Amino acid sequence: MKKLMFTLAIAGLSSVTYAQGGYNSKNSSPTMVEEGVEVMEVPDSKYKVETNKFFDNWFLDFGAGAQVFFGNNFDAGKFKDRISPAFNISLGKWFTPGLGLRLQFSGVQAKSFSYSESNYVHGSRNSEGYYKSKFNYMNIHGDILFNVSAMAAGFNPDRVYDFVPYLGFGFTHTFDKPRSQSLAANFGIINTFHLSPSWAINLELNGMLVESKFDGMTGTRGADVMVGASLGFAYNFPQRGFKHVPDVNAIMQLSMAQMDLINAALAEQVAQNKQLKAQLANQPTEVVTENVVVKEIPAAPQSVFFEIGSAKLPLHSEVNLKALASMLNKNPNLNLTLTGYADSDTGSAAWNKKLSEDRAQAVSEALVKLGINKDRLTTVGKGGVETLTPPSFNRRVIIEAQ
């Protein structure tokens, strides 16, 4: 699984103590709480990808093979005499790793039998009492493609094999006179073997249900059936592939880690201050004047990340916001600016502007519910931006101290 590297730097908190007498500031260096830096790995969500653009992930495939027709009198002759050539060519697009659409042209020829003279009969009745029929046709149909491999195991650009069932509808047209058209339902399975990001081999097992009049005969059968197999190649046009979306819940854990680092730094500073006071207290014969200079705690910027198109606070955000509310209560002079953003890759400018404002407002309302005065919070919506990669990182609210 690919990882996205995040570096979270917490500003150092310094405490300097000066004393006269038993503790000489000239001979001792100030006590410092050093800057803490932690590198974390954020896993991708293998089941979520960035919304692709209209011209992304288009493909062209073509194949050839054989097919067998099951018509009104298919059992009159031998199976081998019903085998005919087949050809197909398709143009399609994957909208997600698991869902795609295609338009396919297929057909060439169908062979069958008849006990009486009828459309598409060729030659005379043979010794077994039936005629052979043969006609050329085409089938144009639109199919919904379901990449079960991607649905079950997530998007993986290095996967070698994909299992892709499909279902579609269209119509057939016979080129032999009398020409006719029939409605058809198509189904099948595409076995895709990836040779490279651009090329793949497709072994397609296909079926077609078509009106009984398709073979020029009418009978008691509800529908005629064509089944076949073809082998061919598929070419994926650039831009190809998908970009993973980082796990929002994992990103929220980063903000929690920020607060943990701040709390740890504060605890260490308090312990060192107590130690210095104890050292000064052990000098009873001298008058000790202690000046403790403690810099105001800087509030590290926090980020609340949102799902695409949503202004609903995500899972785990409440933990971070409670920690922020606690910090605000301990620092009554501290105010916050909440700046909302959206990603410019999706949605219109007006929509992203409103969405960024709603996200900032959602964080503000959550802090108010936690007891923070609304006057201490300023909300701003910056609309859609593309400052971070991947675009999902731009779907956030940044919380900064004023």
Coordinates of N, CA and C in Angstrom, one line a residue, residues 180-368:
S180 N -34.3 -7.2 -41.0 CA -35.1 -7.0 -39.8 C -34.3 -6.5 -38.7
Q181 N -35.0 -6.0 -37.7 CA -34.4 -5.5 -36.4 C -35.1 -6.2 -35.2
S182 N -34.3 -6.5 -34.2 CA -34.8 -7.1 -33.0 C -34.1 -6.5 -31.8
L183 N -34.9 -6.5 -30.7 CA -34.3 -6.0 -29.4 C -33.5 -7.2 -28.9
A184 N -32.4 -6.8 -28.1 CA -31.5 -7.8 -27.6 C -31.0 -7.4 -26.2
A185 N -30.8 -8.4 -25.4 CA -30.2 -8.2 -24.1 C -28.8 -9.0 -24.1
N186 N -27.8 -8.3 -23.6 CA -26.4 -8.9 -23.7 C -25.9 -9.1 -22.3
F187 N -25.1 -10.1 -22.1 CA -24.5 -10.4 -20.8 C -23.2 -11.1 -21.1
G188 N -22.3 -11.2 -20.1 CA -21.1 -11.9 -20.2 C -20.1 -11.6 -19.2
I189 N -18.9 -12.1 -19.4 CA -17.8 -12.0 -18.4 C -16.5 -11.6 -19.3
I190 N -15.8 -10.6 -18.9 CA -14.6 -10.2 -19.5 C -13.4 -10.6 -18.5
N191 N -12.5 -11.4 -19.0 CA -11.3 -11.8 -18.2 C -10.2 -10.9 -18.8
T192 N -9.8 -10.0 -18.0 CA -8.7 -9.0 -18.4 C -7.4 -9.3 -17.8
F193 N -6.4 -9.5 -18.7 CA -5.0 -9.8 -18.3 C -4.2 -8.6 -18.7
H194 N -3.7 -7.8 -17.7 CA -3.0 -6.6 -18.0 C -1.5 -6.8 -18.4
L195 N -1.2 -6.3 -19.5 CA 0.2 -6.4 -20.0 C 1.0 -5.2 -19.6
S196 N 0.4 -4.1 -19.5 CA 1.0 -2.8 -19.1 C -0.1 -1.8 -18.7
P197 N 0.2 -0.6 -18.3 CA -0.9 0.3 -18.0 C -1.7 0.7 -19.3
S198 N -1.1 0.5 -20.4 CA -1.8 0.9 -21.7 C -2.5 -0.3 -22.3
W199 N -1.9 -1.5 -22.2 CA -2.5 -2.6 -23.0 C -2.9 -3.8 -22.1
A200 N -3.9 -4.5 -22.6 CA -4.4 -5.7 -21.9 C -4.9 -6.7 -22.9
I201 N -5.0 -8.0 -22.5 CA -5.6 -9.0 -23.3 C -7.0 -9.3 -22.7
N202 N -8.0 -9.4 -23.5 CA -9.4 -9.7 -23.0 C -9.8 -11.0 -23.6
L203 N -10.2 -11.9 -22.7 CA -10.9 -13.1 -23.1 C -12.4 -12.9 -22.6
E204 N -13.2 -12.7 -23.6 CA -14.6 -12.4 -23.3 C -15.5 -13.6 -23.6
L205 N -16.3 -13.9 -22.6 CA -17.4 -14.9 -22.8 C -18.7 -14.2 -22.8
N206 N -19.4 -14.3 -23.9 CA -20.6 -13.4 -24.1 C -21.8 -14.2 -24.5
G207 N -22.9 -13.6 -24.2 CA -24.3 -14.2 -24.5 C -25.2 -13.1 -25.0
M208 N -26.2 -13.5 -25.8 CA -27.2 -12.5 -26.3 C -28.6 -13.2 -26.3
L209 N -29.5 -12.6 -25.7 CA -30.9 -13.0 -25.8 C -31.6 -12.1 -26.8
V210 N -32.3 -12.6 -27.8 CA -32.8 -11.8 -28.8 C -34.2 -12.3 -29.2
E211 N -35.1 -11.4 -29.7 CA -36.4 -11.8 -30.1 C -36.4 -13.0 -31.0
S212 N -37.5 -13.9 -30.9 CA -37.6 -15.1 -31.7 C -37.5 -14.9 -33.2
K213 N -37.9 -13.7 -33.6 CA -38.0 -13.4 -35.1 C -36.6 -13.2 -35.7
F214 N -35.5 -13.2 -34.8 CA -34.2 -12.8 -35.2 C -33.7 -13.7 -36.4
D215 N -34.0 -15.0 -36.3 CA -33.5 -16.0 -37.3 C -34.5 -16.1 -38.5
G216 N -35.5 -15.2 -38.6 CA -36.4 -15.3 -39.7 C -37.5 -16.3 -39.5
M217 N -37.6 -17.0 -38.4 CA -38.6 -18.0 -38.1 C -39.3 -17.7 -36.8
T218 N -40.5 -18.1 -36.7 CA -41.3 -17.9 -35.5 C -41.6 -19.3 -35.0
G219 N -41.6 -19.4 -33.7 CA -41.9 -20.7 -33.1 C -42.3 -20.6 -31.7
T220 N -42.2 -21.6 -30.9 CA -42.7 -21.6 -29.5 C -41.6 -21.1 -28.6
R221 N -40.4 -21.0 -29.0 CA -39.3 -20.5 -28.2 C -39.6 -19.0 -27.8
G222 N -39.4 -18.7 -26.6 CA -39.6 -17.3 -26.2 C -38.5 -16.3 -26.7
A223 N -37.3 -16.8 -26.9 CA -36.2 -16.0 -27.3 C -35.1 -16.8 -28.0
D224 N -34.4 -16.3 -28.9 CA -33.3 -17.0 -29.5 C -32.1 -16.6 -28.7
V225 N -31.1 -17.5 -28.7 CA -29.9 -17.3 -27.9 C -28.6 -17.4 -28.7
M226 N -27.7 -16.5 -28.5 CA -26.3 -16.6 -29.1 C -25.3 -16.6 -28.0
V227 N -24.4 -17.6 -28.0 CA -23.3 -17.6 -27.0 C -22.0 -17.7 -27.7
G228 N -21.0 -17.1 -27.2 CA -19.7 -17.2 -27.9 C -18.5 -16.8 -27.0
A229 N -17.4 -16.8 -27.6 CA -16.1 -16.4 -26.9 C -15.3 -15.7 -27.9
S230 N -14.5 -14.7 -27.4 CA -13.6 -13.9 -28.3 C -12.4 -13.6 -27.5
L231 N -11.3 -13.4 -28.2 CA -10.0 -13.1 -27.7 C -9.5 -11.8 -28.4
G232 N -9.0 -10.8 -27.6 CA -8.6 -9.6 -28.3 C -7.8 -8.7 -27.3
F233 N -7.6 -7.5 -27.8 CA -6.7 -6.6 -27.0 C -7.5 -5.3 -26.6
A234 N -7.1 -4.7 -25.6 CA -7.7 -3.5 -25.1 C -6.6 -2.4 -24.9
Y235 N -6.9 -1.2 -25.4 CA -6.0 -0.1 -25.2 C -6.6 1.0 -24.3
N236 N -5.9 1.4 -23.3 CA -6.3 2.4 -22.3 C -5.7 3.7 -22.7
F237 N -6.6 4.7 -23.0 CA -6.0 6.0 -23.4 C -5.6 6.8 -22.2
P238 N -4.5 7.6 -22.3 CA -4.2 8.5 -21.2 C -5.2 9.6 -21.1
Q239 N -5.5 10.2 -20.0 CA -5.0 9.8 -18.7 C -5.6 8.5 -18.2
R240 N -4.8 7.6 -17.7 CA -5.3 6.3 -17.3 C -5.0 6.1 -15.8
G241 N -5.9 5.3 -15.1 CA -5.7 5.0 -13.7 C -6.4 6.0 -12.8
F242 N -6.3 5.7 -11.5 CA -7.0 6.5 -10.5 C -6.0 6.9 -9.4
K243 N -6.4 8.0 -8.7 CA -5.6 8.4 -7.5 C -6.3 8.1 -6.3
H244 N -5.6 7.4 -5.4 CA -6.2 7.0 -4.1 C -6.5 8.2 -3.2
V245 N -7.6 8.1 -2.4 CA -7.9 9.1 -1.5 C -7.3 8.7 -0.1
P246 N -6.6 9.6 0.5 CA -6.0 9.3 1.9 C -7.2 9.0 2.8
D247 N -6.9 8.1 3.8 CA -7.9 7.8 4.8 C -8.2 9.0 5.7
V248 N -9.4 9.5 5.6 CA -9.8 10.8 6.4 C -9.6 10.5 7.9
N249 N -10.0 9.3 8.3 CA -9.9 9.0 9.8 C -8.4 9.0 10.2
A250 N -7.6 8.5 9.3 CA -6.1 8.4 9.7 C -5.6 9.9 9.7
I251 N -6.0 10.7 8.8 CA -5.6 12.1 8.8 C -6.0 12.8 10.1
M252 N -7.2 12.5 10.6 CA -7.7 13.1 11.8 C -6.8 12.6 13.0
Q253 N -6.3 11.4 12.9 CA -5.4 11.0 14.0 C -4.1 11.8 14.1
L254 N -3.7 12.5 12.9 CA -2.6 13.3 13.0 C -2.8 14.5 13.9
S255 N -4.1 15.1 13.8 CA -4.4 16.2 14.6 C -4.4 15.8 16.1
M256 N -4.8 14.6 16.4 CA -4.8 14.1 17.7 C -3.3 14.0 18.2
A257 N -2.5 13.5 17.3 CA -1.0 13.4 17.6 C -0.4 14.8 17.9
Q258 N -0.9 15.8 17.2 CA -0.4 17.1 17.5 C -0.7 17.5 18.9
M259 N -1.9 17.3 19.4 CA -2.3 17.6 20.7 C -1.5 16.8 21.7
D260 N -1.3 15.5 21.4 CA -0.5 14.7 22.3 C 0.9 15.2 22.5
L261 N 1.5 15.7 21.4 CA 2.9 16.3 21.5 C 2.9 17.6 22.3
I262 N 1.9 18.4 22.1 CA 1.8 19.6 22.9 C 1.7 19.3 24.4
N263 N 0.8 18.4 24.7 CA 0.5 18.0 26.1 C 1.8 17.4 26.7
A264 N 2.5 16.6 25.9 CA 3.8 16.0 26.5 C 4.8 17.1 26.7
A265 N 4.9 18.1 25.8 CA 5.9 19.1 26.0 C 5.5 20.0 27.2
L266 N 4.2 20.2 27.5 CA 3.8 21.0 28.6 C 4.1 20.2 29.9
A267 N 3.9 18.9 29.9 CA 4.1 18.1 31.1 C 5.6 18.1 31.4
E268 N 6.5 18.0 30.4 CA 7.9 18.0 30.7 C 8.4 19.4 31.2
Q269 N 7.7 20.5 30.7 CA 8.1 21.8 31.1 C 7.7 22.0 32.6
V270 N 6.5 21.5 33.0 CA 6.1 21.7 34.4 C 7.0 20.9 35.3
A271 N 7.4 19.7 34.9 CA 8.3 18.9 35.7 C 9.6 19.6 35.9
Q272 N 10.2 20.2 34.8 CA 11.4 20.9 35.0 C 11.3 22.1 35.8
N273 N 10.2 22.8 35.8 CA 10.0 24.0 36.6 C 10.0 23.6 38.1
K274 N 9.3 22.5 38.4 CA 9.2 22.0 39.8 C 10.6 21.6 40.3
Q275 N 11.4 21.0 39.4 CA 12.8 20.6 39.8 C 13.6 21.9 40.1
L276 N 13.5 22.9 39.3 CA 14.2 24.2 39.5 C 13.8 24.8 40.9
K277 N 12.5 24.8 41.1 CA 12.0 25.4 42.4 C 12.6 24.6 43.6
A278 N 12.6 23.3 43.4 CA 13.2 22.5 44.5 C 14.6 22.8 44.8
Q279 N 15.4 23.0 43.7 CA 16.8 23.3 43.9 C 16.9 24.7 44.6
L280 N 16.1 25.6 44.3 CA 16.2 26.9 44.9 C 15.7 26.8 46.4
A281 N 14.8 26.0 46.7 CA 14.3 25.8 48.1 C 15.4 25.2 49.0
N282 N 16.3 24.5 48.4 CA 17.4 23.9 49.2 C 18.5 24.8 49.5
Q283 N 18.4 26.1 49.3 CA 19.4 27.1 49.6 C 18.8 28.1 50.7
P284 N 18.7 27.6 52.0 CA 17.9 28.3 53.1 C 18.7 29.6 53.6
T285 N 20.0 29.6 53.4 CA 20.8 30.7 54.0 C 20.8 32.0 53.1
E286 N 20.3 31.9 51.9 CA 20.4 33.0 51.0 C 19.0 33.4 50.6
V287 N 18.9 34.7 50.3 CA 17.7 35.2 49.7 C 17.7 35.0 48.2
V288 N 16.7 34.3 47.8 CA 16.7 33.9 46.4 C 15.5 34.6 45.7
T289 N 15.8 35.3 44.6 CA 14.7 35.9 43.9 C 14.6 35.2 42.6
E290 N 13.4 34.7 42.3 CA 13.2 33.9 41.1 C 12.3 34.6 40.1
N291 N 12.8 34.7 38.9 CA 12.0 35.3 37.8 C 11.8 34.2 36.8
V292 N 10.6 33.9 36.6 CA 10.2 32.8 35.7 C 9.5 33.5 34.5
V293 N 10.2 33.3 33.4 CA 9.6 33.8 32.1 C 9.1 32.7 31.3
V294 N 7.8 32.6 31.1 CA 7.2 31.5 30.3 C 6.5 32.1 29.1
K295 N 7.0 31.8 28.0 CA 6.4 32.3 26.7 C 5.0 31.7 26.6
E296 N 4.1 32.5 26.0 CA 2.8 32.1 25.8 C 2.8 30.9 24.9
I297 N 1.9 29.9 25.2 CA 1.9 28.7 24.4 C 1.3 28.9 23.0
P298 N 2.1 28.6 22.0 CA 1.6 28.8 20.7 C 0.6 27.7 20.3
A299 N -0.5 28.1 19.8 CA -1.4 27.1 19.3 C -1.1 26.6 17.9
A300 N -0.7 25.3 17.8 CA -0.3 24.8 16.5 C -1.5 24.7 15.6
P301 N -1.3 25.1 14.4 CA -2.5 25.1 13.4 C -3.1 23.6 13.4
Q302 N -4.4 23.6 13.4 CA -5.0 22.3 13.3 C -5.8 22.2 12.0
S303 N -6.0 21.0 11.5 CA -6.8 20.8 10.3 C -7.9 19.8 10.5
V304 N -9.1 20.1 10.1 CA -10.2 19.2 10.1 C -10.5 18.8 8.7
F305 N -10.4 17.6 8.3 CA -10.6 17.2 6.9 C -12.0 16.6 6.7
F306 N -12.5 16.9 5.5 CA -13.9 16.5 5.2 C -13.9 15.6 4.0
E307 N -15.0 14.8 3.9 CA -15.3 14.0 2.7 C -15.7 14.9 1.5
I308 N -15.5 14.3 0.3 CA -15.8 15.1 -0.9 C -17.3 15.5 -0.9
G309 N -17.5 16.8 -1.2 CA -18.8 17.4 -1.3 C -19.6 17.5 0.0
S310 N -18.9 17.3 1.2 CA -19.6 17.3 2.5 C -19.1 18.3 3.4
A311 N -20.0 18.9 4.2 CA -19.6 19.8 5.3 C -19.9 19.2 6.7
K312 N -20.1 17.9 6.7 CA -20.4 17.2 7.9 C -19.1 16.8 8.6
L313 N -18.9 17.1 9.9 CA -17.7 16.8 10.6 C -17.4 15.4 10.6
P314 N -16.2 14.9 10.3 CA -15.9 13.5 10.2 C -15.7 12.9 11.5
L315 N -15.5 11.6 11.5 CA -15.2 10.8 12.7 C -13.9 11.2 13.3
H316 N -13.9 11.2 14.6 CA -12.7 11.6 15.4 C -12.5 13.1 15.6
S317 N -13.2 13.9 14.8 CA -13.0 15.4 14.9 C -13.4 15.9 16.3
E318 N -14.4 15.3 16.9 CA -14.8 15.7 18.2 C -13.7 15.7 19.3
V319 N -12.9 14.6 19.2 CA -11.8 14.5 20.1 C -10.8 15.7 20.0
N320 N -10.5 16.0 18.8 CA -9.6 17.2 18.6 C -10.2 18.5 19.0
L321 N -11.5 18.7 18.7 CA -12.1 19.9 19.0 C -12.3 20.1 20.5
K322 N -12.5 19.0 21.2 CA -12.6 19.1 22.7 C -11.2 19.5 23.3
A323 N -10.1 19.0 22.7 CA -8.8 19.4 23.1 C -8.6 20.9 22.9
L324 N -9.0 21.4 21.7 CA -8.9 22.8 21.4 C -9.7 23.7 22.3
A325 N -11.0 23.2 22.6 CA -11.8 23.9 23.5 C -11.2 24.0 24.9
S326 N -10.5 22.9 25.3 CA -9.9 23.0 26.6 C -8.7 24.0 26.6
M327 N -8.0 24.0 25.5 CA -6.9 25.0 25.4 C -7.4 26.4 25.5
L328 N -8.6 26.7 24.8 CA -9.2 28.0 24.8 C -9.6 28.4 26.1
N329 N -10.2 27.5 26.9 CA -10.7 27.8 28.2 C -9.5 28.2 29.2
K330 N -8.3 27.6 28.9 CA -7.2 27.9 29.7 C -6.5 29.1 29.3
N331 N -6.8 29.6 28.1 CA -6.2 30.8 27.5 C -7.3 31.8 27.1
P332 N -7.9 32.5 28.0 CA -9.0 33.3 27.7 C -8.7 34.4 26.7
N333 N -7.5 34.8 26.5 CA -7.1 35.8 25.5 C -6.9 35.3 24.1
L334 N -7.0 34.0 24.0 CA -6.7 33.4 22.7 C -8.0 33.3 21.9
N335 N -8.0 33.7 20.6 CA -9.1 33.6 19.7 C -8.6 32.8 18.5
L336 N -9.6 32.3 17.7 CA -9.3 31.4 16.6 C -9.9 31.9 15.3
T337 N -9.2 31.6 14.2 CA -9.7 31.9 12.9 C -9.9 30.5 12.2
L338 N -11.1 30.3 11.7 CA -11.4 29.0 11.1 C -11.6 29.2 9.6
T339 N -10.7 28.7 8.8 CA -10.6 29.0 7.4 C -11.0 27.7 6.6
G340 N -12.1 27.8 5.9 CA -12.6 26.6 5.2 C -12.1 26.6 3.7
Y341 N -11.9 25.4 3.2 CA -11.5 25.2 1.8 C -12.2 24.1 1.2
A342 N -12.2 24.1 -0.2 CA -12.7 22.9 -1.0 C -11.7 22.7 -2.0
D343 N -11.8 21.5 -2.7 CA -10.8 21.3 -3.8 C -11.4 21.7 -5.1
S344 N -10.6 22.4 -5.9 CA -11.1 23.0 -7.1 C -11.2 22.0 -8.3
D345 N -10.8 20.7 -8.0 CA -10.9 19.7 -9.1 C -12.4 19.3 -9.2
T346 N -13.2 19.5 -8.2 CA -14.6 19.1 -8.3 C -15.5 20.3 -8.0
G347 N -16.7 20.3 -8.6 CA -17.6 21.4 -8.3 C -17.3 22.7 -9.0
S348 N -18.3 23.5 -9.0 CA -18.2 24.9 -9.6 C -17.6 25.8 -8.6
A349 N -17.1 27.0 -9.0 CA -16.6 28.0 -8.1 C -17.6 28.4 -7.0
A350 N -18.8 28.6 -7.5 CA -19.9 29.1 -6.5 C -20.1 28.0 -5.5
W351 N -20.2 26.7 -6.0 CA -20.5 25.6 -5.1 C -19.4 25.5 -4.0
N352 N -18.1 25.5 -4.5 CA -17.0 25.4 -3.6 C -16.9 26.5 -2.6
K353 N -17.2 27.7 -3.0 CA -17.2 28.9 -2.1 C -18.2 28.6 -0.9
K354 N -19.4 28.2 -1.3 CA -20.5 27.9 -0.3 C -20.0 26.7 0.6
L355 N -19.4 25.7 0.0 CA -19.0 24.5 0.7 C -17.9 24.8 1.7
S356 N -17.0 25.7 1.3 CA -15.9 26.1 2.2 C -16.4 26.9 3.4
E357 N -17.4 27.7 3.1 CA -18.0 28.5 4.2 C -18.8 27.6 5.2
D358 N -19.5 26.6 4.6 CA -20.3 25.7 5.5 C -19.3 24.8 6.3
R359 N -18.2 24.4 5.8 CA -17.2 23.6 6.6 C -16.7 24.4 7.7
A360 N -16.3 25.7 7.5 CA -15.8 26.6 8.6 C -16.9 26.8 9.6
Q361 N -18.1 27.0 9.2 CA -19.3 27.2 10.1 C -19.5 25.9 10.9
A362 N -19.4 24.7 10.3 CA -19.6 23.5 11.0 C -18.6 23.3 12.2
V363 N -17.4 23.7 12.0 CA -16.4 23.6 13.0 C -16.7 24.7 14.1
S364 N -17.1 25.9 13.7 CA -17.4 26.9 14.7 C -18.6 26.5 15.6
E365 N -19.6 25.9 14.9 CA -20.8 25.5 15.7 C -20.4 24.4 16.7
A366 N -19.5 23.5 16.3 CA -19.1 22.4 17.2 C -18.3 23.0 18.4
L367 N -17.5 24.0 18.2 CA -16.8 24.6 19.3 C -17.7 25.4 20.2
V368 N -18.7 26.0 19.7 CA -19.7 26.7 20.5 C -20.4 25.7 21.4

